[in-house]
mmCIF file of C-alpha atoms in Angstrom:
data_model
loop_
_atom_site.group_PDB
_atom_site.id
_atom_site.type_symbol
_atom_site.label_atom_id
_atom_site.label_comp_id
_atom_site.label_asym_id
_atom_site.label_seq_id
_atom_site.Cartn_x
_atom_site.Cartn_y
_atom_site.Cartn_z
ATOM 1 C CA MET A 1 -9.413 -13.097 -10.638
ATOM 2 C CA ASN A 2 -9.082 -10.576 -7.830
ATOM 3 C CA VAL A 3 -6.180 -8.808 -9.527
ATOM 4 C CA PHE A 4 -5.561 -6.635 -12.575
ATOM 5 C CA THR A 5 -3.014 -7.760 -15.139
ATOM 6 C CA PRO A 6 0.166 -5.646 -15.576
ATOM 7 C CA ALA A 7 -1.285 -4.150 -18.776
ATOM 8 C CA GLU A 8 -4.530 -3.285 -16.965
ATOM 9 C CA PHE A 9 -2.944 -1.645 -13.901
ATOM 10 C CA THR A 10 -0.506 0.285 -16.086
ATOM 11 C CA ALA A 11 -3.411 1.597 -18.146
ATOM 12 C CA ASN A 12 -5.312 2.401 -14.933
ATOM 13 C CA TYR A 13 -2.379 4.449 -13.699
ATOM 14 C CA SER A 14 -2.121 6.228 -17.037
ATOM 15 C CA ALA A 15 -5.703 7.440 -16.599
ATOM 16 C CA ALA A 16 -5.193 8.282 -12.913
ATOM 17 C CA GLY A 17 -1.982 10.181 -13.696
ATOM 18 C CA GLN A 18 -3.832 12.309 -16.236
ATOM 19 C CA LYS A 19 -6.291 13.346 -13.519
ATOM 20 C CA LYS A 20 -3.413 14.213 -11.189
ATOM 21 C CA THR A 21 -2.095 16.740 -13.725
ATOM 22 C CA VAL A 22 -5.366 18.674 -13.927
ATOM 23 C CA ASN A 23 -6.366 18.720 -10.255
ATOM 24 C CA SER A 24 -6.607 22.169 -8.694
ATOM 25 C CA THR A 25 -3.552 23.603 -6.981
ATOM 26 C CA GLY A 26 -5.351 23.683 -3.621
ATOM 27 C CA LYS A 27 -6.414 20.032 -3.803
ATOM 28 C CA LEU A 28 -2.938 18.890 -4.798
ATOM 29 C CA PHE A 29 -1.289 20.970 -2.082
ATOM 30 C CA PHE A 30 -3.463 19.779 0.789
ATOM 31 C CA LEU A 31 -3.330 16.134 -0.310
ATOM 32 C CA ALA A 32 0.454 16.543 -0.532
ATOM 33 C CA ILE A 33 0.629 17.903 3.021
ATOM 34 C CA LEU A 34 -1.319 14.818 4.090
ATOM 35 C CA ALA A 35 1.089 12.484 2.294
ATOM 36 C CA GLY A 36 4.139 14.208 3.780
ATOM 37 C CA ALA A 37 2.652 13.902 7.245
ATOM 38 C CA LEU A 38 1.747 10.226 6.705
ATOM 39 C CA ILE A 39 5.287 9.349 5.624
ATOM 40 C CA ALA A 40 6.614 11.324 8.594
ATOM 41 C CA PHE A 41 4.297 9.433 10.954
ATOM 42 C CA ALA A 42 5.662 6.175 9.549
ATOM 43 C CA ALA A 43 9.177 7.452 10.234
ATOM 44 C CA VAL A 44 8.274 8.416 13.817
ATOM 45 C CA PHE A 45 6.628 5.035 14.350
ATOM 46 C CA SER A 46 9.600 3.049 13.055
ATOM 47 C CA SER A 47 12.261 5.178 14.777
ATOM 48 C CA THR A 48 10.532 4.949 18.149
ATOM 49 C CA ALA A 49 10.395 1.162 17.889
ATOM 50 C CA ALA A 50 13.958 0.714 16.599
ATOM 51 C CA HIS A 51 16.026 3.349 18.410
ATOM 52 C CA ASN A 52 17.199 1.078 21.280
ATOM 53 C CA LEU A 53 18.212 -1.950 19.220
ATOM 54 C CA GLU A 54 21.829 -3.033 19.451
ATOM 55 C CA THR A 55 22.788 -3.877 15.855
ATOM 56 C CA ALA A 56 22.417 -2.076 12.542
ATOM 57 C CA GLY A 57 20.789 -5.137 10.998
ATOM 58 C CA ALA A 58 18.108 -5.374 13.658
ATOM 59 C CA THR A 59 17.489 -1.628 13.491
ATOM 60 C CA ARG A 60 17.015 -1.691 9.712
ATOM 61 C CA MET A 61 14.823 -4.762 9.865
ATOM 62 C CA VAL A 62 12.422 -3.330 12.442
ATOM 63 C CA SER A 63 12.433 0.092 10.761
ATOM 64 C CA GLY A 64 11.661 -1.403 7.370
ATOM 65 C CA LEU A 65 8.897 -3.704 8.568
ATOM 66 C CA LEU A 66 7.153 -0.829 10.359
ATOM 67 C CA PHE A 67 7.850 2.146 8.089
ATOM 68 C CA ALA A 68 6.486 0.257 5.074
ATOM 69 C CA PHE A 69 2.891 0.719 6.191
ATOM 70 C CA GLY A 70 3.196 4.425 5.308
ATOM 71 C CA LEU A 71 2.908 4.048 1.530
ATOM 72 C CA GLY A 72 -0.117 1.774 1.843
ATOM 73 C CA ILE A 73 -1.946 4.442 3.832
ATOM 74 C CA VAL A 74 -0.964 7.069 1.264
ATOM 75 C CA VAL A 75 -2.358 4.917 -1.545
ATOM 76 C CA ILE A 76 -5.631 4.135 0.238
ATOM 77 C CA THR A 77 -6.282 7.752 1.279
ATOM 78 C CA GLY A 78 -5.522 9.162 -2.179
ATOM 79 C CA ALA A 79 -2.836 11.460 -0.779
ATOM 80 C CA GLU A 80 -0.317 12.948 -3.210
ATOM 81 C CA LEU A 81 3.257 11.705 -2.828
ATOM 82 C CA PHE A 82 6.054 13.164 -4.938
ATOM 83 C CA THR A 83 8.023 9.947 -5.356
ATOM 84 C CA GLY A 84 5.046 7.905 -6.500
ATOM 85 C CA ASN A 85 3.872 10.702 -8.775
ATOM 86 C CA CYS A 86 7.026 10.314 -10.856
ATOM 87 C CA LEU A 87 4.934 7.540 -12.445
ATOM 88 C CA ILE A 88 2.942 10.256 -14.225
ATOM 89 C CA SER A 89 5.619 9.617 -16.838
ATOM 90 C CA ILE A 90 3.351 6.730 -17.868
ATOM 91 C CA SER A 91 0.539 9.182 -18.615
ATOM 92 C CA VAL A 92 2.879 11.489 -20.530
ATOM 93 C CA LEU A 93 4.321 8.671 -22.659
ATOM 94 C CA ASP A 94 0.809 7.300 -23.216
ATOM 95 C CA LYS A 95 -0.187 10.776 -24.431
ATOM 96 C CA LYS A 96 -2.838 11.125 -21.765
ATOM 97 C CA ALA A 97 -1.031 14.031 -20.054
ATOM 98 C CA THR A 98 1.491 16.726 -20.909
ATOM 99 C CA LEU A 99 5.014 17.105 -19.601
ATOM 100 C CA GLY A 100 4.065 20.543 -18.321
ATOM 101 C CA GLY A 101 1.160 19.061 -16.369
ATOM 102 C CA MET A 102 3.476 16.456 -14.832
ATOM 103 C CA ILE A 103 6.035 19.090 -13.811
ATOM 104 C CA ARG A 104 3.299 21.282 -12.301
ATOM 105 C CA ASN A 105 2.032 18.335 -10.251
ATOM 106 C CA LEU A 106 5.488 17.358 -9.018
ATOM 107 C CA VAL A 107 6.419 20.898 -7.954
ATOM 108 C CA ILE A 108 3.193 21.489 -6.010
ATOM 109 C CA VAL A 109 3.266 18.047 -4.421
ATOM 110 C CA TYR A 110 6.948 18.311 -3.486
ATOM 111 C CA ILE A 111 6.341 21.565 -1.624
ATOM 112 C CA GLY A 112 3.252 20.173 0.095
ATOM 113 C CA ASN A 113 5.099 17.005 1.140
ATOM 114 C CA PHE A 114 7.845 19.188 2.640
ATOM 115 C CA VAL A 115 5.310 21.185 4.632
ATOM 116 C CA GLY A 116 3.621 18.059 6.008
ATOM 117 C CA SER A 117 6.922 16.435 6.953
ATOM 118 C CA LEU A 118 8.269 19.586 8.614
ATOM 119 C CA LEU A 119 5.137 20.007 10.706
ATOM 120 C CA VAL A 120 5.455 16.492 12.127
ATOM 121 C CA ALA A 121 9.223 16.864 12.672
ATOM 122 C CA PHE A 122 8.799 20.173 14.502
ATOM 123 C CA ALA A 123 5.957 18.849 16.646
ATOM 124 C CA CYS A 124 7.851 15.716 17.707
ATOM 125 C CA ALA A 125 11.037 17.634 18.519
ATOM 126 C CA ASN A 126 9.197 20.148 20.637
ATOM 127 C CA CYS A 127 6.517 18.123 22.436
ATOM 128 C CA GLY A 128 8.776 15.682 24.309
ATOM 129 C CA GLN A 129 8.228 12.760 21.941
ATOM 130 C CA PHE A 130 12.021 12.324 21.674
ATOM 131 C CA ASN A 131 12.342 11.877 25.458
ATOM 132 C CA TYR A 132 12.069 8.084 25.253
ATOM 133 C CA SER A 133 14.926 6.076 26.813
ATOM 134 C CA ASP A 134 16.262 9.061 28.743
ATOM 135 C CA ASN A 135 16.524 11.119 25.531
ATOM 136 C CA GLY A 136 17.850 8.104 23.655
ATOM 137 C CA LEU A 137 15.337 8.627 20.837
ATOM 138 C CA ALA A 138 16.614 12.178 20.419
ATOM 139 C CA VAL A 139 20.187 10.912 20.138
ATOM 140 C CA TYR A 140 19.118 8.283 17.606
ATOM 141 C CA THR A 141 17.266 10.944 15.574
ATOM 142 C CA ILE A 142 20.274 13.268 15.563
ATOM 143 C CA LYS A 143 22.649 10.442 14.646
ATOM 144 C CA LEU A 144 20.450 9.401 11.749
ATOM 145 C CA ALA A 145 20.264 12.977 10.478
ATOM 146 C CA ILE A 146 24.046 13.376 10.665
ATOM 147 C CA GLY A 147 24.518 10.269 8.555
ATOM 148 C CA LYS A 148 22.173 11.609 5.895
ATOM 149 C CA CYS A 149 23.952 14.983 5.861
ATOM 150 C CA THR A 150 27.326 13.400 5.161
ATOM 151 C CA LEU A 151 26.473 11.374 2.047
ATOM 152 C CA THR A 152 28.457 12.118 -1.088
ATOM 153 C CA PHE A 153 26.436 13.613 -3.925
ATOM 154 C CA GLY A 154 26.956 10.624 -6.202
ATOM 155 C CA ASN A 155 26.050 8.047 -3.588
ATOM 156 C CA ALA A 156 22.918 9.991 -2.662
ATOM 157 C CA VAL A 157 21.794 10.060 -6.314
ATOM 158 C CA VAL A 158 22.264 6.310 -6.748
ATOM 159 C CA LEU A 159 20.563 5.481 -3.450
ATOM 160 C CA GLY A 160 17.700 7.740 -4.509
ATOM 161 C CA ILE A 161 17.352 5.898 -7.837
ATOM 162 C CA LEU A 162 17.274 2.496 -6.165
ATOM 163 C CA CYS A 163 14.749 3.709 -3.618
ATOM 164 C CA ASN A 164 12.236 5.067 -6.085
ATOM 165 C CA VAL A 165 12.437 2.071 -8.373
ATOM 166 C CA LEU A 166 11.027 0.142 -5.424
ATOM 167 C CA VAL A 167 8.546 2.806 -4.298
ATOM 168 C CA CYS A 168 7.074 3.143 -7.796
ATOM 169 C CA LEU A 169 6.891 -0.620 -8.179
ATOM 170 C CA GLY A 170 5.076 -0.635 -4.830
ATOM 171 C CA VAL A 171 2.543 1.895 -6.138
ATOM 172 C CA LEU A 172 1.960 -0.144 -9.299
ATOM 173 C CA VAL A 173 1.759 -3.491 -7.504
ATOM 174 C CA SER A 174 -0.776 -1.985 -5.099
ATOM 175 C CA LEU A 175 -2.898 -1.086 -8.123
ATOM 176 C CA ALA A 176 -2.883 -4.732 -9.186
ATOM 177 C CA ALA A 177 -5.157 -5.592 -6.265
ATOM 178 C CA LYS A 178 -8.917 -5.064 -6.242
ATOM 179 C CA ASP A 179 -9.299 -5.013 -2.442
ATOM 180 C CA ILE A 180 -7.823 -2.900 0.341
ATOM 181 C CA PRO A 181 -5.680 -5.623 2.018
ATOM 182 C CA GLY A 182 -4.157 -6.495 -1.349
ATOM 183 C CA ARG A 183 -3.413 -2.866 -2.133
ATOM 184 C CA ILE A 184 -1.756 -2.320 1.231
ATOM 185 C CA MET A 185 0.413 -5.432 0.922
ATOM 186 C CA GLY A 186 1.295 -4.579 -2.677
ATOM 187 C CA ALA A 187 2.724 -1.273 -1.487
ATOM 188 C CA TYR A 188 4.205 -2.750 1.700
ATOM 189 C CA VAL A 189 6.765 -5.259 0.407
ATOM 190 C CA PRO A 190 8.823 -3.012 -1.953
ATOM 191 C CA VAL A 191 8.958 -0.246 0.646
ATOM 192 C CA ALA A 192 10.144 -2.639 3.361
ATOM 193 C CA ILE A 193 12.902 -3.754 0.979
ATOM 194 C CA PHE A 194 14.152 -0.200 0.326
ATOM 195 C CA VAL A 195 14.211 0.743 4.002
ATOM 196 C CA ILE A 196 15.967 -2.436 5.097
ATOM 197 C CA ALA A 197 18.505 -1.988 2.270
ATOM 198 C CA GLY A 198 19.195 1.600 3.332
ATOM 199 C CA PHE A 199 18.120 3.414 0.157
ATOM 200 C CA GLU A 200 17.208 7.109 0.239
ATOM 201 C CA HIS A 201 13.690 8.551 -0.023
ATOM 202 C CA SER A 202 13.489 12.326 -0.418
ATOM 203 C CA ILE A 203 10.138 12.738 1.329
ATOM 204 C CA ALA A 204 11.087 10.525 4.286
ATOM 205 C CA ASN A 205 14.276 12.574 4.580
ATOM 206 C CA MET A 206 12.145 15.710 4.811
ATOM 207 C CA TYR A 207 11.206 14.301 8.213
ATOM 208 C CA TYR A 208 14.399 12.523 9.291
ATOM 209 C CA VAL A 209 16.878 15.367 8.818
ATOM 210 C CA PRO A 210 14.731 18.295 10.023
ATOM 211 C CA ALA A 211 13.752 16.176 13.044
ATOM 212 C CA GLY A 212 17.465 15.835 13.840
ATOM 213 C CA LEU A 213 18.037 19.531 13.238
ATOM 214 C CA PHE A 214 15.117 20.548 15.457
ATOM 215 C CA ALA A 215 16.256 18.089 18.150
ATOM 216 C CA ALA A 216 19.766 19.550 18.088
ATOM 217 C CA MET A 217 18.267 22.988 18.863
ATOM 218 C CA ASN A 218 17.045 21.609 22.188
ATOM 219 C CA PRO A 219 19.883 22.043 24.748
ATOM 220 C CA THR A 220 18.942 18.854 26.598
ATOM 221 C CA TYR A 221 18.912 16.751 23.456
ATOM 222 C CA ALA A 222 22.078 18.399 22.139
ATOM 223 C CA GLN A 223 23.925 17.612 25.385
ATOM 224 C CA ALA A 224 22.725 14.008 25.260
ATOM 225 C CA ALA A 225 24.092 13.763 21.727
ATOM 226 C CA VAL A 226 27.448 15.178 22.781
ATOM 227 C CA ASP A 227 27.575 12.794 25.754
ATOM 228 C CA ALA A 228 26.947 9.949 23.272
ATOM 229 C CA GLY A 229 30.015 11.046 21.301
ATOM 230 C CA LEU A 230 28.230 12.554 18.300
ATOM 231 C CA ASN A 231 29.879 15.321 16.288
ATOM 232 C CA MET A 232 27.094 17.586 15.119
ATOM 233 C CA ALA A 233 29.234 19.884 12.960
ATOM 234 C CA ALA A 234 27.851 18.382 9.744
ATOM 235 C CA LEU A 235 24.242 18.683 10.861
ATOM 236 C CA THR A 236 23.220 21.889 9.062
ATOM 237 C CA TRP A 237 20.404 22.920 6.749
ATOM 238 C CA GLY A 238 22.976 23.571 4.029
ATOM 239 C CA ASN A 239 24.376 20.057 4.223
ATOM 240 C CA PHE A 240 20.847 18.674 4.285
ATOM 241 C CA PHE A 241 20.051 20.289 0.942
ATOM 242 C CA VAL A 242 23.437 19.842 -0.760
ATOM 243 C CA HIS A 243 24.408 16.362 0.446
ATOM 244 C CA ASN A 244 20.987 14.809 0.731
ATOM 245 C CA LEU A 245 17.749 16.390 -0.415
ATOM 246 C CA ILE A 246 18.864 17.688 -3.826
ATOM 247 C CA PRO A 247 20.799 14.603 -4.976
ATOM 248 C CA VAL A 248 18.253 12.159 -3.497
ATOM 249 C CA THR A 249 15.430 14.024 -5.233
ATOM 250 C CA ILE A 250 17.318 13.822 -8.541
ATOM 251 C CA GLY A 251 17.794 10.092 -8.003
ATOM 252 C CA ASN A 252 14.160 9.588 -7.041
ATOM 253 C CA ILE A 253 13.040 11.322 -10.254
ATOM 254 C CA ILE A 254 15.367 9.205 -12.406
ATOM 255 C CA GLY A 255 14.270 5.975 -10.771
ATOM 256 C CA GLY A 256 10.559 6.776 -10.870
ATOM 257 C CA VAL A 257 10.527 8.016 -14.468
ATOM 258 C CA ALA A 258 12.544 4.970 -15.557
ATOM 259 C CA VAL A 259 10.022 2.585 -13.982
ATOM 260 C CA GLY A 260 7.172 4.497 -15.614
ATOM 261 C CA ALA A 261 8.844 4.387 -19.030
ATOM 262 C CA LEU A 262 9.611 0.682 -18.736
ATOM 263 C CA MET A 263 6.066 -0.244 -17.683
ATOM 264 C CA CYS A 264 4.533 1.953 -20.379
ATOM 265 C CA TYR A 265 6.708 0.455 -23.110
ATOM 266 C CA ALA A 266 6.240 -3.158 -21.964
ATOM 267 C CA ASN A 267 2.565 -3.097 -21.050
ATOM 268 C CA LEU A 268 1.002 -0.387 -23.222
ATOM 269 C CA TYR A 269 3.151 0.175 -26.324
ATOM 270 C CA GLN A 270 4.134 -3.451 -26.845
ATOM 271 C CA GLY A 271 0.676 -4.590 -25.820
ATOM 272 C CA LYS A 272 -0.822 -2.701 -28.790
ATOM 273 C CA LYS A 273 1.392 -4.513 -31.303
#
């Protein structure tokens, strides 16, 4: 067979997660910058394609089908993504890694992901990439950021949980394949589902909201947003952290650790009985 069984790919991740916890700080940080940038590129790609669509359903569909390639590229390149690395919980529960090693990895990777995402957001907002459709892409970017800055804390946590259940399943399903096309498609489908459903991914939001904030600093883009009837009062760094990034990150951790614990119990612990 050209696939690993669930027990096999769970055990494979357990071993891989152990290695993630002992990698050098520099290696983790630079691979995390790469992952943040790759997820941001996927966001740029999907937003550019979807920004002129008329209905929310069509926008989500196109965004999801295009954005979903991002995780596959992260997996194939070996980049370090915070949300997927919540699966190191498998290694911890399998006693291959320590909780301290997992926390160290997540902190370093989270910061690196933020750096990579911010670099892409700043570049796009300041190089004219948002000029499409007579600044329509800038308006779309600002509108999307406003929506993310006005979530309630509780809703953001739940949407973050649902998102990372799917992202972590995508990482694991990609590990079931023994070839590159299979690995990409394994990661692709769950991610497309979470984007189309409108769930919240902390690392993607490290691009989406700063991109809107940087766009709003451009007088031309800001005027286009005002002309489109947008109220930008809620679009602040404070609201980004309080209403989105912090609660979504909490939700992502809960969802990812839960998937790791479930897969470890079902495929490793029960498999030994």
